[in-house]
Amino acid sequence: MLGRDFNHNFMMIPPGTGEPGVANMIVEIPKGRRTKFEVDKKSGLIKMDRYLYSSAVYPGDYGFIPQTLAEDHDPLDVLVMVNEPTFSGCLIETRVVGIFKMKDKGQNDFKILGVPNKDPLFEAMRKIEDVPKHFLREVEHFFSTYKQLEGVHIEALGWASHEDGAVEVRSCIERFRKTLGNF
């Protein structure tokens, strides 16, 4: 049962900022790491879950949007393009620029792609077409291969627009509220 498993400080943060297309994101894994950190759903502490089996590293800060519930029964995943890594537990106001759709073990496991909303370097990035094509290829390659040595098959379904990303965020907020209520 989910419910109280999500009752910790990170999940008390609202999912959005009130600005359209901008979501709050909690960093679990800083850019450039191969250590898989996760927020423990019961204690709220950030724990080391495992090391990636491959030498691949996360291409951006990776974490979740609080008060969301994705189809895989976890908060919605987010990868944020950053100039330099932040730290586990950091809150980033993230502008949604797209969504990478994939399946993990046959189940939808979508990843929002975002940029820090108040970073002037990313001011012009508003939609997926604004993101360098090579970065999109790196992200797709990372998520398509990072679990191969564990024997897990990932099916990449491709990129979709910032509008599709915003719809997924809203859908996951609504699923959270219907399933777990308001915090």
XYZ file of C-alpha atoms in Angstrom:
183
model
C 0.000 0.000 0.000
C 1.396 3.390 -0.923
C -0.278 6.005 1.273
C 1.901 6.714 4.265
C 5.051 5.403 2.576
C 5.246 8.802 0.889
C 4.734 10.785 4.104
C 8.096 12.549 4.414
C 9.382 16.104 4.021
C 10.282 15.831 0.327
C 6.679 14.936 -0.498
C 5.402 17.980 1.430
C 6.876 20.249 -1.251
C 4.268 21.298 -3.819
C 4.700 19.785 -7.291
C 4.683 23.144 -9.033
C 5.639 26.766 -8.608
C 2.391 28.253 -9.888
C 4.139 29.232 -13.122
C 2.828 27.282 -16.155
C 5.247 24.605 -17.324
C 7.472 24.904 -14.238
C 7.682 22.073 -11.715
C 9.582 21.576 -8.488
C 12.159 18.825 -8.723
C 14.098 17.081 -5.962
C 17.557 15.886 -6.995
C 18.385 12.318 -6.044
C 21.400 11.746 -8.321
C 23.702 14.613 -9.312
C 24.990 14.862 -12.889
C 28.084 12.767 -13.599
C 27.421 10.103 -10.948
C 26.951 6.380 -11.403
C 25.792 5.913 -7.828
C 22.012 5.352 -7.732
C 20.654 7.387 -4.833
C 16.939 7.293 -3.985
C 14.738 8.906 -1.391
C 13.664 6.131 0.975
C 9.852 6.254 0.872
C 9.426 5.428 4.555
C 12.155 7.454 6.273
C 12.560 10.283 3.754
C 16.341 9.887 3.902
C 18.408 9.750 0.741
C 19.976 6.308 0.572
C 22.445 4.688 -1.747
C 20.416 2.091 -3.636
C 23.163 0.649 -5.852
C 25.923 1.436 -8.317
C 25.105 1.262 -11.986
C 26.513 -1.939 -13.466
C 27.939 -0.010 -16.431
C 30.430 2.829 -16.548
C 27.694 5.213 -17.748
C 26.981 8.315 -15.667
C 23.806 10.370 -15.369
C 23.853 13.105 -18.080
C 22.042 15.640 -15.860
C 20.696 16.002 -12.334
C 18.108 13.250 -11.891
C 15.246 13.067 -9.448
C 11.488 13.429 -9.124
C 8.586 15.847 -8.911
C 7.045 15.705 -5.424
C 3.340 14.943 -5.018
C 3.215 13.064 -8.317
C 2.506 9.408 -8.978
C 3.662 7.948 -12.279
C 2.368 4.736 -13.846
C 5.249 2.798 -12.232
C 3.867 3.761 -8.758
C 6.792 6.090 -8.016
C 6.960 9.885 -8.268
C 7.464 11.181 -11.825
C 11.127 11.071 -12.908
C 12.930 14.201 -14.127
C 16.312 14.793 -15.731
C 17.482 18.421 -15.558
C 20.195 19.857 -17.780
C 22.642 21.671 -15.506
C 25.977 23.434 -15.950
C 27.420 21.664 -12.955
C 26.006 19.030 -10.614
C 24.019 20.159 -7.598
C 23.538 17.697 -4.712
C 21.134 15.050 -3.489
C 18.129 16.709 -1.839
C 18.455 19.971 -3.801
C 15.200 21.613 -4.949
C 15.316 22.899 -8.543
C 12.540 24.957 -10.117
C 12.460 23.143 -13.446
C 11.014 24.328 -16.741
C 9.639 21.340 -18.669
C 11.079 21.214 -22.205
C 10.088 17.682 -23.220
C 9.565 14.091 -22.220
C 11.457 10.894 -23.020
C 9.063 7.986 -23.248
C 10.350 4.519 -22.457
C 9.312 1.203 -20.985
C 11.227 -0.517 -18.178
C 10.333 -4.200 -17.722
C 7.329 -3.620 -19.992
C 5.928 -0.763 -17.887
C 5.807 2.935 -18.839
C 8.678 4.786 -17.164
C 8.610 8.283 -18.639
C 11.311 10.880 -17.936
C 10.598 14.611 -17.997
C 13.434 16.662 -19.467
C 13.840 20.090 -17.942
C 16.160 23.009 -17.395
C 16.628 25.217 -14.329
C 13.968 27.889 -14.738
C 16.129 30.750 -13.503
C 19.457 29.874 -15.145
C 20.252 32.478 -17.846
C 22.226 29.914 -19.867
C 18.976 27.980 -20.441
C 16.697 31.012 -20.883
C 16.136 30.271 -24.578
C 15.314 26.580 -24.020
C 11.545 26.339 -23.981
C 10.780 23.240 -26.042
C 12.431 20.005 -27.124
C 13.519 21.541 -30.446
C 15.683 24.036 -28.499
C 17.759 21.259 -26.902
C 20.962 20.288 -28.727
C 20.282 17.129 -30.757
C 23.417 15.447 -29.461
C 22.322 15.905 -25.843
C 18.991 14.239 -26.676
C 20.907 11.340 -28.250
C 23.109 11.043 -25.125
C 20.070 10.915 -22.844
C 18.321 8.360 -25.040
C 21.474 6.228 -25.175
C 21.947 6.449 -21.411
C 18.415 5.340 -20.566
C 18.441 2.686 -23.305
C 21.624 1.036 -22.021
C 22.182 1.852 -18.326
C 20.498 -1.348 -17.109
C 21.729 -3.751 -19.823
C 24.394 -5.358 -17.627
C 21.699 -6.010 -15.003
C 19.788 -8.009 -17.616
C 16.961 -5.439 -17.753
C 15.532 -4.561 -21.167
C 14.562 -0.942 -21.766
C 12.387 -0.054 -24.728
C 12.965 3.500 -25.937
C 9.770 5.047 -27.325
C 11.295 8.420 -28.219
C 10.946 12.099 -27.411
C 7.784 14.166 -27.169
C 7.058 17.872 -26.825
C 7.077 20.169 -23.812
C 3.271 20.186 -24.077
C 3.245 16.385 -23.748
C 5.614 16.697 -20.792
C 3.334 19.223 -19.082
C 0.328 16.939 -19.668
C 2.228 14.040 -18.061
C 3.121 16.200 -15.042
C -0.538 17.207 -14.579
C -1.677 13.588 -15.022
C 0.793 12.384 -12.363
C -0.293 15.147 -9.952
C -3.920 14.118 -10.431
C -3.087 10.411 -9.982
C -1.249 11.263 -6.751
C -4.204 13.257 -5.400
C -6.749 10.575 -6.321
C -4.591 7.801 -4.854
C -2.919 9.426 -1.865
C -4.856 12.638 -1.252
C -3.414 16.083 -0.649
C -0.466 16.431 1.709
